Coordinates of C-alpha atoms in Angstrom, one line a residue:
X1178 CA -21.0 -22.9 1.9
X1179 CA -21.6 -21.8 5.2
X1180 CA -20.5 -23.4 8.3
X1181 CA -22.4 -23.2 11.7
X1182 CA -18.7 -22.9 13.6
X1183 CA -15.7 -21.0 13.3
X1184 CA -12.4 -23.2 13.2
X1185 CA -11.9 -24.1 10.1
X1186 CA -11.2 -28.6 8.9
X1187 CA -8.5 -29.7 6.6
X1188 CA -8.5 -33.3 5.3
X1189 CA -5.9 -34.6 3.5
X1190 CA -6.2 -36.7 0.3
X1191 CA -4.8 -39.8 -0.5
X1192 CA -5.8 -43.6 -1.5
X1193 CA -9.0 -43.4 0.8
X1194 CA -10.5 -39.8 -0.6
X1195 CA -9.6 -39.5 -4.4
X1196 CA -12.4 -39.8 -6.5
X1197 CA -15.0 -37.0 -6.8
X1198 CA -17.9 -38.5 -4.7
X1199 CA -15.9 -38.5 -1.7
X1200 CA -14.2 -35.0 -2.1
X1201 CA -17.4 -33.4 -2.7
X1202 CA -19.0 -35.5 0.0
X1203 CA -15.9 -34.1 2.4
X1204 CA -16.2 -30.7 1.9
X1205 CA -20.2 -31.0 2.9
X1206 CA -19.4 -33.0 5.7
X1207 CA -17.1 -29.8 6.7
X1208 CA -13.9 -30.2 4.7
X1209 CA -12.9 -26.2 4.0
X1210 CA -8.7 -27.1 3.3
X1211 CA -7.7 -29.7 1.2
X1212 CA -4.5 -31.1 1.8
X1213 CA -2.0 -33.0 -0.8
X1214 CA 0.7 -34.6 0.6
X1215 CA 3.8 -34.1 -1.5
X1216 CA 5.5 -37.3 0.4
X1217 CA 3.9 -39.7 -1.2
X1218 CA 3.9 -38.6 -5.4
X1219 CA 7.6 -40.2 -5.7
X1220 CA 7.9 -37.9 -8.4
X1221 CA 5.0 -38.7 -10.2
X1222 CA 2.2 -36.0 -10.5
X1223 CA -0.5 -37.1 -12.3
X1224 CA -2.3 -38.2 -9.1
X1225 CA -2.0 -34.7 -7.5
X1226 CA -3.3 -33.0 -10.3
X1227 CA -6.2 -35.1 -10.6
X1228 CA -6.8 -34.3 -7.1
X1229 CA -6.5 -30.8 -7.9
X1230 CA -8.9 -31.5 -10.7
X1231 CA -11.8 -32.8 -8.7
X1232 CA -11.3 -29.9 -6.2
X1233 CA -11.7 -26.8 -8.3
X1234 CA -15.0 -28.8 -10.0
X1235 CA -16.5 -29.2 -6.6
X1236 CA -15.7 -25.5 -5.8
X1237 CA -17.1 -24.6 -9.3
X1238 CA -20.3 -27.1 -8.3
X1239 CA -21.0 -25.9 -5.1
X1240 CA -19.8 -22.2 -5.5
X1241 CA -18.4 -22.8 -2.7
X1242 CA -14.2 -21.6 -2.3
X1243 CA -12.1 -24.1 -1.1
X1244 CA -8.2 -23.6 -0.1
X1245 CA -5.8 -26.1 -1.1
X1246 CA -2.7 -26.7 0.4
X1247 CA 0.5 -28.3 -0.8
X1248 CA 2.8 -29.7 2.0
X1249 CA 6.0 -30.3 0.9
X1250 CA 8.4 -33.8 2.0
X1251 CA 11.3 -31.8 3.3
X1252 CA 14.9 -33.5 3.7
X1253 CA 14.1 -37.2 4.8
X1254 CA 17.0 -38.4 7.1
X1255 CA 17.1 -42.4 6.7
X1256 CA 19.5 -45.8 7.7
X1257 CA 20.2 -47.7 4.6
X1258 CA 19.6 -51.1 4.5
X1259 CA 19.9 -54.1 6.4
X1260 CA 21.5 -57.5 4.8
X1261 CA 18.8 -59.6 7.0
X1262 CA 16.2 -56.8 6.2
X1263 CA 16.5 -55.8 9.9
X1264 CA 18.1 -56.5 13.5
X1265 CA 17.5 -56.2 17.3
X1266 CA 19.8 -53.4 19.2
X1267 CA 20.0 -54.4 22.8
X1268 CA 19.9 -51.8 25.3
X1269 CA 23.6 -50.9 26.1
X1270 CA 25.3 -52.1 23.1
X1271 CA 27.2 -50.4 20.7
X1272 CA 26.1 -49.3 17.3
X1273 CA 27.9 -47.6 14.3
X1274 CA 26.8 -45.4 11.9
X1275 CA 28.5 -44.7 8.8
X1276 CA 28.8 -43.6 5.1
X1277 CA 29.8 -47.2 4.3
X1278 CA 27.3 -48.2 1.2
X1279 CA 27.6 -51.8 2.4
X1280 CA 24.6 -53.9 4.2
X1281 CA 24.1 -53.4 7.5
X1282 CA 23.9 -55.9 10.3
X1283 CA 23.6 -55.7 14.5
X1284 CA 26.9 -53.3 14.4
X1285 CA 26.4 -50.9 12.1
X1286 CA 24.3 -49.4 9.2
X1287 CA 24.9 -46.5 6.5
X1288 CA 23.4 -43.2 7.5
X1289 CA 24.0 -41.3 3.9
X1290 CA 24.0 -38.0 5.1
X1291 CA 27.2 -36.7 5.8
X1292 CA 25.7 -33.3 6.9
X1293 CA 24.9 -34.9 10.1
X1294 CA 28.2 -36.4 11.1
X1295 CA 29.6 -32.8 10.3
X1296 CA 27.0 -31.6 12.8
X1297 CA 27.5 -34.4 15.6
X1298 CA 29.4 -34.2 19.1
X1299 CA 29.6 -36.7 21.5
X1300 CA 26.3 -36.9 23.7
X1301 CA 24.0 -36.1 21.0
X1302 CA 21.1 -38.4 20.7
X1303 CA 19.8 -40.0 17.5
X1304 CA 16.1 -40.7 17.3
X1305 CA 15.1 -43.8 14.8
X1306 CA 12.2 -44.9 13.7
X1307 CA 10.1 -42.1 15.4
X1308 CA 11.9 -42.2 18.5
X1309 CA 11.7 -45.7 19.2
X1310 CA 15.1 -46.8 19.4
X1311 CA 17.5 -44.0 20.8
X1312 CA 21.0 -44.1 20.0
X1313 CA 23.8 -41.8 22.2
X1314 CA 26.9 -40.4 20.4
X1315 CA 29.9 -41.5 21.8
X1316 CA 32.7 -40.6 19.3
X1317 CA 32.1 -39.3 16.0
X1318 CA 33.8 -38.0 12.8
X1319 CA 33.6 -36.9 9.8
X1320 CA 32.3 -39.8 8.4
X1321 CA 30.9 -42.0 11.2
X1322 CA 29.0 -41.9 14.6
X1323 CA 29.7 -44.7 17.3
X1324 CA 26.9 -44.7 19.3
X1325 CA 25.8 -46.6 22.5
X1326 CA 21.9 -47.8 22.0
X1327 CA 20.1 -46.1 25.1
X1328 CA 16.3 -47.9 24.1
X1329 CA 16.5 -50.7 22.1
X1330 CA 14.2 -52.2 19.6
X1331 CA 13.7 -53.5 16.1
X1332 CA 15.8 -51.1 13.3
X1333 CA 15.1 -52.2 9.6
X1334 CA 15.3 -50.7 6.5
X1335 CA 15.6 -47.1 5.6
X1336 CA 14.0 -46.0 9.0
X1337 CA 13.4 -41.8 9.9
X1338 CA 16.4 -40.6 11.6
X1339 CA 15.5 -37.5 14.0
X1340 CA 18.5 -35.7 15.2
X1341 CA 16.9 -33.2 18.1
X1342 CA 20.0 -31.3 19.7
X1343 CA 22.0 -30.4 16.7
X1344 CA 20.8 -27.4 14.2
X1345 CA 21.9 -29.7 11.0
X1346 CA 23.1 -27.7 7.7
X1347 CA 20.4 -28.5 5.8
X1348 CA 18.3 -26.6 3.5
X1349 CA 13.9 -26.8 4.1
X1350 CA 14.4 -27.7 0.5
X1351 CA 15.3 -30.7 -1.4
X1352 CA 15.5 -31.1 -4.5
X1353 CA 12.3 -33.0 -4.9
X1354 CA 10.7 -30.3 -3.1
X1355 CA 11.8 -27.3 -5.1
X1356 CA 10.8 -29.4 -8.0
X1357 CA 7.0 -30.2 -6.0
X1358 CA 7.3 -26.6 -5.4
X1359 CA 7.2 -25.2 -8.7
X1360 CA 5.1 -28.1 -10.6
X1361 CA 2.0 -27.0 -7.6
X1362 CA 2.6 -23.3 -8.1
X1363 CA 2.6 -23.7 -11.3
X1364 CA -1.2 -25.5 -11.0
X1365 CA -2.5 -23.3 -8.9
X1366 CA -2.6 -24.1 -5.0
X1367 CA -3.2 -21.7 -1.8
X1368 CA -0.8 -22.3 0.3
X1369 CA 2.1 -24.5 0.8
X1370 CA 3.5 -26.3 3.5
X1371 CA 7.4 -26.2 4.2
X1372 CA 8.2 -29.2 6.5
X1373 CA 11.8 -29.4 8.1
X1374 CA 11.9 -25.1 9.0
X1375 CA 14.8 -24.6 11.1
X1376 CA 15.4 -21.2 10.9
X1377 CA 13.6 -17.9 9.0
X1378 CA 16.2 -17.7 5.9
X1379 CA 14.1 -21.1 5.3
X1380 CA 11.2 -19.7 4.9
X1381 CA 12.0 -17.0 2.7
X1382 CA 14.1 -19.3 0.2
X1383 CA 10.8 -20.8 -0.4
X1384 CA 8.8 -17.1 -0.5
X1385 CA 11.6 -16.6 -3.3
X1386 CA 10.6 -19.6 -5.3
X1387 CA 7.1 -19.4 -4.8
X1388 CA 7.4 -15.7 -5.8
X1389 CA 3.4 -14.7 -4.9
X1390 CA 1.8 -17.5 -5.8
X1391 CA 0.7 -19.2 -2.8
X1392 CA 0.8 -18.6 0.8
X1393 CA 3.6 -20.1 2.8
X1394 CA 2.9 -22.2 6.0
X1395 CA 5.5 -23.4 7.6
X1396 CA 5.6 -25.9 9.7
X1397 CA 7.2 -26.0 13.2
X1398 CA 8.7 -29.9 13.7
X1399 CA 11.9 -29.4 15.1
X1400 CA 13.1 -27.9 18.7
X1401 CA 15.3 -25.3 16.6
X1402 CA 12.0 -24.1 15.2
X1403 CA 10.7 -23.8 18.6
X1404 CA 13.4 -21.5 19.8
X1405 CA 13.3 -19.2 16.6
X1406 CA 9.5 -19.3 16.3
X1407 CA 9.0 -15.5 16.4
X1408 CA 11.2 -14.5 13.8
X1409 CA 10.3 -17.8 11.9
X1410 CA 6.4 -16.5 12.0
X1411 CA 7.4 -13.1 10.9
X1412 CA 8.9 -14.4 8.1
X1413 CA 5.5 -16.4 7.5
X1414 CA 2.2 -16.3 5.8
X1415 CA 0.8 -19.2 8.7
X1416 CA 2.0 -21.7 10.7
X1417 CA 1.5 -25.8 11.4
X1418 CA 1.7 -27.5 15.3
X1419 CA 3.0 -30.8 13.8
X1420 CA 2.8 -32.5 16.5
X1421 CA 4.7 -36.2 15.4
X1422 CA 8.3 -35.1 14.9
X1423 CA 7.8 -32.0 17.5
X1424 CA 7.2 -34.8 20.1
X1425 CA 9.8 -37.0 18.5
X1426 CA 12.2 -34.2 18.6
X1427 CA 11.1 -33.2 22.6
X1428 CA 9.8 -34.9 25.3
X1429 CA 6.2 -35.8 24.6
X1430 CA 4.9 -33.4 28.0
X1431 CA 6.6 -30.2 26.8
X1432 CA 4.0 -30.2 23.5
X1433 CA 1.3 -29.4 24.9
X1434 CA 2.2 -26.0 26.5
X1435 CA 4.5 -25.5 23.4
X1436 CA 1.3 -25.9 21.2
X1437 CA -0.5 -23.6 23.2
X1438 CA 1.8 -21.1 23.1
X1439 CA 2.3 -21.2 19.7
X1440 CA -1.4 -20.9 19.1
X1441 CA -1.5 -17.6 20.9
X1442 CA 1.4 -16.5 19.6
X1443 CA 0.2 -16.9 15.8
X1444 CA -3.3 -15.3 17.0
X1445 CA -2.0 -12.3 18.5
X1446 CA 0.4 -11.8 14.9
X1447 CA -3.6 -12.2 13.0
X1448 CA -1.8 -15.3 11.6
X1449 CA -3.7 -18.8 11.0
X1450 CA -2.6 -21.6 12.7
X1451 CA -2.9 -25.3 12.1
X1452 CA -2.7 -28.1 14.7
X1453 CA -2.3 -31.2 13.4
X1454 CA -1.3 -35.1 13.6
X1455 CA -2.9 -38.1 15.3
X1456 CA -6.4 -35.9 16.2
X1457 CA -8.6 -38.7 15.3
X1458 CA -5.6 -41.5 14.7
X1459 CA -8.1 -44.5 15.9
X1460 CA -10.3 -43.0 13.2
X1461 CA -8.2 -44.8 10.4
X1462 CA -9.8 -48.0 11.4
X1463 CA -13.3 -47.4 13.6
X1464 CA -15.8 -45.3 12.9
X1465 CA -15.5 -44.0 16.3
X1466 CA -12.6 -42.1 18.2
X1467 CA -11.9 -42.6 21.6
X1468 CA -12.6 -40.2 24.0
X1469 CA -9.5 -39.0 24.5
X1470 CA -8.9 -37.8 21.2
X1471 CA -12.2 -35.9 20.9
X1472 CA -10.8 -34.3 24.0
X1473 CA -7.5 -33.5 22.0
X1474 CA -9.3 -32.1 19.2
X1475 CA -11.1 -29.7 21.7
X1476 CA -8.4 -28.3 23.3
X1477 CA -7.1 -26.8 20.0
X1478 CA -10.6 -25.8 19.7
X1479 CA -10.7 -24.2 23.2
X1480 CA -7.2 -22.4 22.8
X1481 CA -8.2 -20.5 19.5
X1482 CA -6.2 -22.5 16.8
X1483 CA -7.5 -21.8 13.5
X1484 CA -7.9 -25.3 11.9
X1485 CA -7.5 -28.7 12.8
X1486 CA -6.3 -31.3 10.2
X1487 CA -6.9 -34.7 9.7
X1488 CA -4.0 -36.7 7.9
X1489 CA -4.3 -40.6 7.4
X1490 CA -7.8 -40.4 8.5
X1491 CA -9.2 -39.0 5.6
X1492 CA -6.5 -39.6 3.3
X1493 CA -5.8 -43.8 4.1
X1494 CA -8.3 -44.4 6.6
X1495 CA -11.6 -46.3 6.5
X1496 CA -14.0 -43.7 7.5
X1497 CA -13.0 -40.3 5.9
X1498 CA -16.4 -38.8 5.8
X1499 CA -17.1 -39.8 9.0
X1500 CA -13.9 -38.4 10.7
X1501 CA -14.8 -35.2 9.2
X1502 CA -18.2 -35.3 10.6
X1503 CA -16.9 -36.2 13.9
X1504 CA -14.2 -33.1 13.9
X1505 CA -17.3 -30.6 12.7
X1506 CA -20.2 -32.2 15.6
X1507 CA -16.9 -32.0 18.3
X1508 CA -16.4 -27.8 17.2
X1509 CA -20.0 -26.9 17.1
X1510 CA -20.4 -28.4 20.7
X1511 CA -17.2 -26.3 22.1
X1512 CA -17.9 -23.3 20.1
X1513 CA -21.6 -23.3 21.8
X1514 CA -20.2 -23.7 25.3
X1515 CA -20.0 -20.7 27.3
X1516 CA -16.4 -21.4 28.5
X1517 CA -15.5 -21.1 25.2
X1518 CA -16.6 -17.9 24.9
X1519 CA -15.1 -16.9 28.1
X1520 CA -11.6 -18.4 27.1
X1521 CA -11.5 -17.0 24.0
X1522 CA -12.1 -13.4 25.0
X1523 CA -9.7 -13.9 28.3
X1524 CA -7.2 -14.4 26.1
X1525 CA -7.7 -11.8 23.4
X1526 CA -4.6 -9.9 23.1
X1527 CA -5.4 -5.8 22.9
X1528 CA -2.3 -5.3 20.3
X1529 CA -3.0 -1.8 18.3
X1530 CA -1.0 -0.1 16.6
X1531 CA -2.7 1.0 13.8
X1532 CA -5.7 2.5 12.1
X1533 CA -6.6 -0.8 10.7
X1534 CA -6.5 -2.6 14.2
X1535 CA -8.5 -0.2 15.7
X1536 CA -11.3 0.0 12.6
X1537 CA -11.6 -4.1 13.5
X1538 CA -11.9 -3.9 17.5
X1539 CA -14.2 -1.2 17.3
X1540 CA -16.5 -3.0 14.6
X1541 CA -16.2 -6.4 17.2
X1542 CA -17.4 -4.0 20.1
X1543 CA -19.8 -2.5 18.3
X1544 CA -21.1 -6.2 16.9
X1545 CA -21.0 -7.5 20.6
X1546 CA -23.1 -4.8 22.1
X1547 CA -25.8 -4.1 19.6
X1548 CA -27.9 -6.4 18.2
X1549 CA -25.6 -6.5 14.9
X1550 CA -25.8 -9.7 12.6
X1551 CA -23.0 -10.1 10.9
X1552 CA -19.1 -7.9 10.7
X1553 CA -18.8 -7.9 6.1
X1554 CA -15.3 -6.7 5.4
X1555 CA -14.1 -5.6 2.1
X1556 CA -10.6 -7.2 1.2
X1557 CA -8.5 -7.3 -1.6
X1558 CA -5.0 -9.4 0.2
X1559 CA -7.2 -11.2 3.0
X1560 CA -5.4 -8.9 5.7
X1561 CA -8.5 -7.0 7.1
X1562 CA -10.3 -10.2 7.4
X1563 CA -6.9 -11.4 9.3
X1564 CA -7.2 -9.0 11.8
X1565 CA -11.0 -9.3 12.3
X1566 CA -10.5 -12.9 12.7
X1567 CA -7.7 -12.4 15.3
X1568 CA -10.7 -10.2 17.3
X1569 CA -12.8 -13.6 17.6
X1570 CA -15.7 -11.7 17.9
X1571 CA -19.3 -13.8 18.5
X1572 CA -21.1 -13.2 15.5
X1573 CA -19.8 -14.4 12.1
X1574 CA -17.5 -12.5 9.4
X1575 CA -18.0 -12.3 5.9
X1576 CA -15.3 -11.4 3.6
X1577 CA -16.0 -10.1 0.8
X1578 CA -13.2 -10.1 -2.1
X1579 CA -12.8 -9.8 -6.1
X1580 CA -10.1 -11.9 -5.5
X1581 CA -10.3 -15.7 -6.1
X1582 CA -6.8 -16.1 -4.9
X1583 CA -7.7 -14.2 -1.6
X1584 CA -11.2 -15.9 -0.6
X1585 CA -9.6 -19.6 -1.1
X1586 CA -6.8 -18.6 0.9
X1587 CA -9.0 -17.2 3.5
X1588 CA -10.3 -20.6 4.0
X1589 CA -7.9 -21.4 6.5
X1590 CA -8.6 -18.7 8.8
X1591 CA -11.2 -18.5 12.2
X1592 CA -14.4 -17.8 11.8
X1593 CA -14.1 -15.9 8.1
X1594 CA -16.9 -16.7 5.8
X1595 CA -15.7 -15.7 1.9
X1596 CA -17.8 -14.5 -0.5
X1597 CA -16.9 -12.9 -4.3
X1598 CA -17.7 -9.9 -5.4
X1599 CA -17.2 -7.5 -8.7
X1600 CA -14.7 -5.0 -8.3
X1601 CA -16.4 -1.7 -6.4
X1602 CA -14.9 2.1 -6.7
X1603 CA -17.7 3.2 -4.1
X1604 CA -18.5 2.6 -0.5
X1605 CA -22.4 2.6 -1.0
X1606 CA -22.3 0.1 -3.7
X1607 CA -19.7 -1.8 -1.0
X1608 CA -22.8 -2.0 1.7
X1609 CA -24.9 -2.8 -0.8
X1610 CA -23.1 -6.2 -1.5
X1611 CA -22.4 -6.4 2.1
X1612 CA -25.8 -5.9 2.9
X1613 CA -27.1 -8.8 -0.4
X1614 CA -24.1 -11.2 0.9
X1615 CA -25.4 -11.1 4.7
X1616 CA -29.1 -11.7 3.2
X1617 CA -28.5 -14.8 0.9
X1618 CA -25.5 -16.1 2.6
X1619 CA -28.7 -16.7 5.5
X1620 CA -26.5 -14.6 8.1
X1621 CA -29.5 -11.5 8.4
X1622 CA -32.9 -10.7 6.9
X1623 CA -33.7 -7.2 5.5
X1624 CA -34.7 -6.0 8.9
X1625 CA -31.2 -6.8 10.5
X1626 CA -28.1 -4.4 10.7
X1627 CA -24.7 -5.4 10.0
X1628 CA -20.8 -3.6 9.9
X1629 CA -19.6 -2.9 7.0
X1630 CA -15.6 -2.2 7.2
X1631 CA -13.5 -1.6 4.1
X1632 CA -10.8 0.8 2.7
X1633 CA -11.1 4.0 0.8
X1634 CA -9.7 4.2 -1.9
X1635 CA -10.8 0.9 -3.2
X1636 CA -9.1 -1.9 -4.2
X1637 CA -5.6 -0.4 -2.1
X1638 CA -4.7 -3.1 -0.1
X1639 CA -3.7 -2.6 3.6
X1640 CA -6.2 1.2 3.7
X1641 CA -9.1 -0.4 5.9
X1642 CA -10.3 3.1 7.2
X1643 CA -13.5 3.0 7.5
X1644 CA -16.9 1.4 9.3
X1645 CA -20.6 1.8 9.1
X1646 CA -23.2 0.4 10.8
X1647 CA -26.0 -0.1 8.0
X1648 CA -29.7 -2.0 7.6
X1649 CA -29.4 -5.3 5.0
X1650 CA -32.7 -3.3 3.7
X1651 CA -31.3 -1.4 0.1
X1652 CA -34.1 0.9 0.2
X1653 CA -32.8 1.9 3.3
X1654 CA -29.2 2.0 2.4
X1655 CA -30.3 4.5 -0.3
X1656 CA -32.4 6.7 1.4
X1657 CA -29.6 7.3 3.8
X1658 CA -26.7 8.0 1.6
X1659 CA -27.2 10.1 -1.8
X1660 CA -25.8 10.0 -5.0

């Protein structure tokens, strides 16, 4: 299905977008990433492969390929439970936290994870509820945490608990998510989310597990992710800007410049990037956002991020369709504006150290300054189409892949247009299907030209080693190359 704009949509599902009608109705609205949230199955599947289901039947419908991604829970820290079901922390008072199984009460509460008290110093701040009440270490052991309460509030039961100066000795993993891990590779997803990455070792436990069969993402919530971000996205297929427990975690001004230069980070590495949470957040209950968040959603537009994502919106909200719509009329209207253009090529990066960088750069100069229609790059892992896509060049980008696996995961990435193709041992009958792909796909007409990139031999991935500029007429294609 081809979209008239470049960065790419991801909705999540949930209560609000699980029946067929509504996915399908999604992914015309501008849907291209399907998110299932692993936080809410509690264990129980059945609703995520039903999900899954109605996905691949849509992409079977439409023949149209649609990347799904997984995102796994992660470690959830949380306060037990409160014998009044919650209490009122004063600012200045004192408050305990413990391993103590009892009730809790306007002292103290359980926090049953001693990994964090073996992690704690005095002056550490504790973060509950999303950062609503903040809590200072004043003494701590092995087993407990007195704390003075620095912004009071309302604690209840089992609240988040966000520990942002410590590096805690915690695997990405649970046990519920290596579990989630292996029942979604298992049913075939894209690529999969790892929330809670601290460090790179975390990323390739789950590579291990996942052994080839999706993508990893991982997602950068925590200040120690920050600071280790470049070898955390080398050890990465893509990356997320979660945005709720990053500005938990930090004070809310440093995101923004964080976000941005993660985004140019993950462009220059021809890796796709995600920014995410609270987009469209009034979008849950109006069928209009406020103008603030459409400028939010711009900005990750403007910058070059890959895909924007939509959480409760689509997946708990009231207008799901509509917040889609919203996110694809707000990226056409950027994407048309000559700043954009401008800011994008400003900021392209000229990082070349290869055959196959310099086969992409010269097909977007060659694009840019002819009258060419459309760049069609042969791919077998998705990794020529990465690094045309990191090129943002202005006219569109077909890939064109035998591989299922590789067109859905392609999804997530700027401006890349997938199409499937047989299996080809010959270059001619490559710009043939380049040239049929560019016609029917409505990119050119038969007396257009397009590039044609690819890699000889066939089907080697990582051998992109050659570009032709050819006519989208076959009689043409034949005259000028025999045999």
């Amino acid at each position: 299905m081809r979209r008239h704009r470049n960065v790419k949509i991801v909705a999540t599902l949930g209560p609000a977008s699980e029946d067929y009608d509504t996915i399908r109705a999604l992914h015309e609205a501008g849907a291209d990433v399907f998110r299932l949230n692993m936080s809410h199955s509690d264990g129980a599947h059945e609703g995520i492969v039903e999900k899954h289901r109605i996905i691949r039947q849509v992409e079977k419908d439409l023949n149209s390929p649609i990347a799904i991604l997984a995102d796994l829970q992660g470690p959830k820290l949380r306060v037990g439970t409160f014998a009044k079901g919650e209490e009122d922390l004063e600012n200045g008072a004192s408050f305990r936290l413990d391993l103590d199984q009892k009730e809790g009460d306007v002292t103290r509460v359980c926090l049953p994870h001693p990994e964090i008290f073996a992690a704690l110093e005095p002056g550490a701040k504790l973060l509950v509820n999303d950062g609503k009440i903040r809590l200072k270490v004043t003494e701590c052991g092995k087993d407990f945490a007195e704390c003075v309460v620095v912004a009071g509030g309302t604690i209840s039961n089992r609240k988040g608990v966000n520990v942002p100066d410590v590096m805690l000795p915690l695997a990405a993993l649970s046990e519920k998510d290596r579990a989630d891990l292996e029942f979604v590779c298992q049913l075939g997803i894209d690529w999969l989310a790892l929330s809670f990455v601290q460090r790179p070792e975390d990323v390739q436990e789950a590579r291990e597990l996942c052994n080839g069969r999706a993508a990893i993402l991982s997602k950068i919530e925590k200040p120690s992710a920050v600071e280790r971000f470049n070898a955390i996205l080398a050890a990465s297929d893509g990356i997320m800007v979660a945005r709720g427990d990053l500005g938990v975690e930090l004070p809310v001004q440093n995101v923004p410049p964080i976000q941005k230069r993660l985004v140019r980070t993950c462009r220059a590495a021809a890796k796709p990037v995600i920014v995410a949470t609270q987009m469209l957040e009034s979008m849950i209950e109006s069928p209009m956002p406020t103008r603030a968040e459409v400028s939010d959603v711009a900005t990750a537009i403007y910058e070059g991020a890959d895909a924007i994502m939509l959480s409760a919106e689509s997946a708990a909200g009231s207008y799901p369709i509509e917040a889609v719509t919203t996110m694809d009329n707000v990226a056409r209207e950027v994407e048309d504006d000559p700043t954009y253009t401008q800011i994008i090529e400003a900021s392209r990066k000229a990082t070349r150290t290869s055959v196959a960088d310099g086969i992409v750069a010269a097909a977007r100069e060659i694009a840019e300054t002819t009258d060419i229609k459309a760049i069609c790059c042969f791919t077998q892992s998705g990794t020529t189409a990465l690094l045309t896509a990191r090129e943002r060049p202005r006219v569109p980008i077909l890939a064109l892949s035998s591989e299922m696996d590789t067109a859905r995961r392609l999804g997530l990435s700027w401006g890349v247009n997938c199409v499937l193709t047989e299996k080809l041992e010959r270059f001619k009958m490559a710009v043939i299907n380049a040239a049929r792909a560019a016609r029917t796909q409505g990119y050119a007409s038969a007396l257009d030209q397009i590039v044609v990139t690819a890699g000889v031999p066939f089907n080697v991935p990582g051998t992109t080693n050659i570009l032709r500029v050819a006519p989208c007429q076959e009689s043409l294609i034949y005259s000028h190359e025999r045999g």
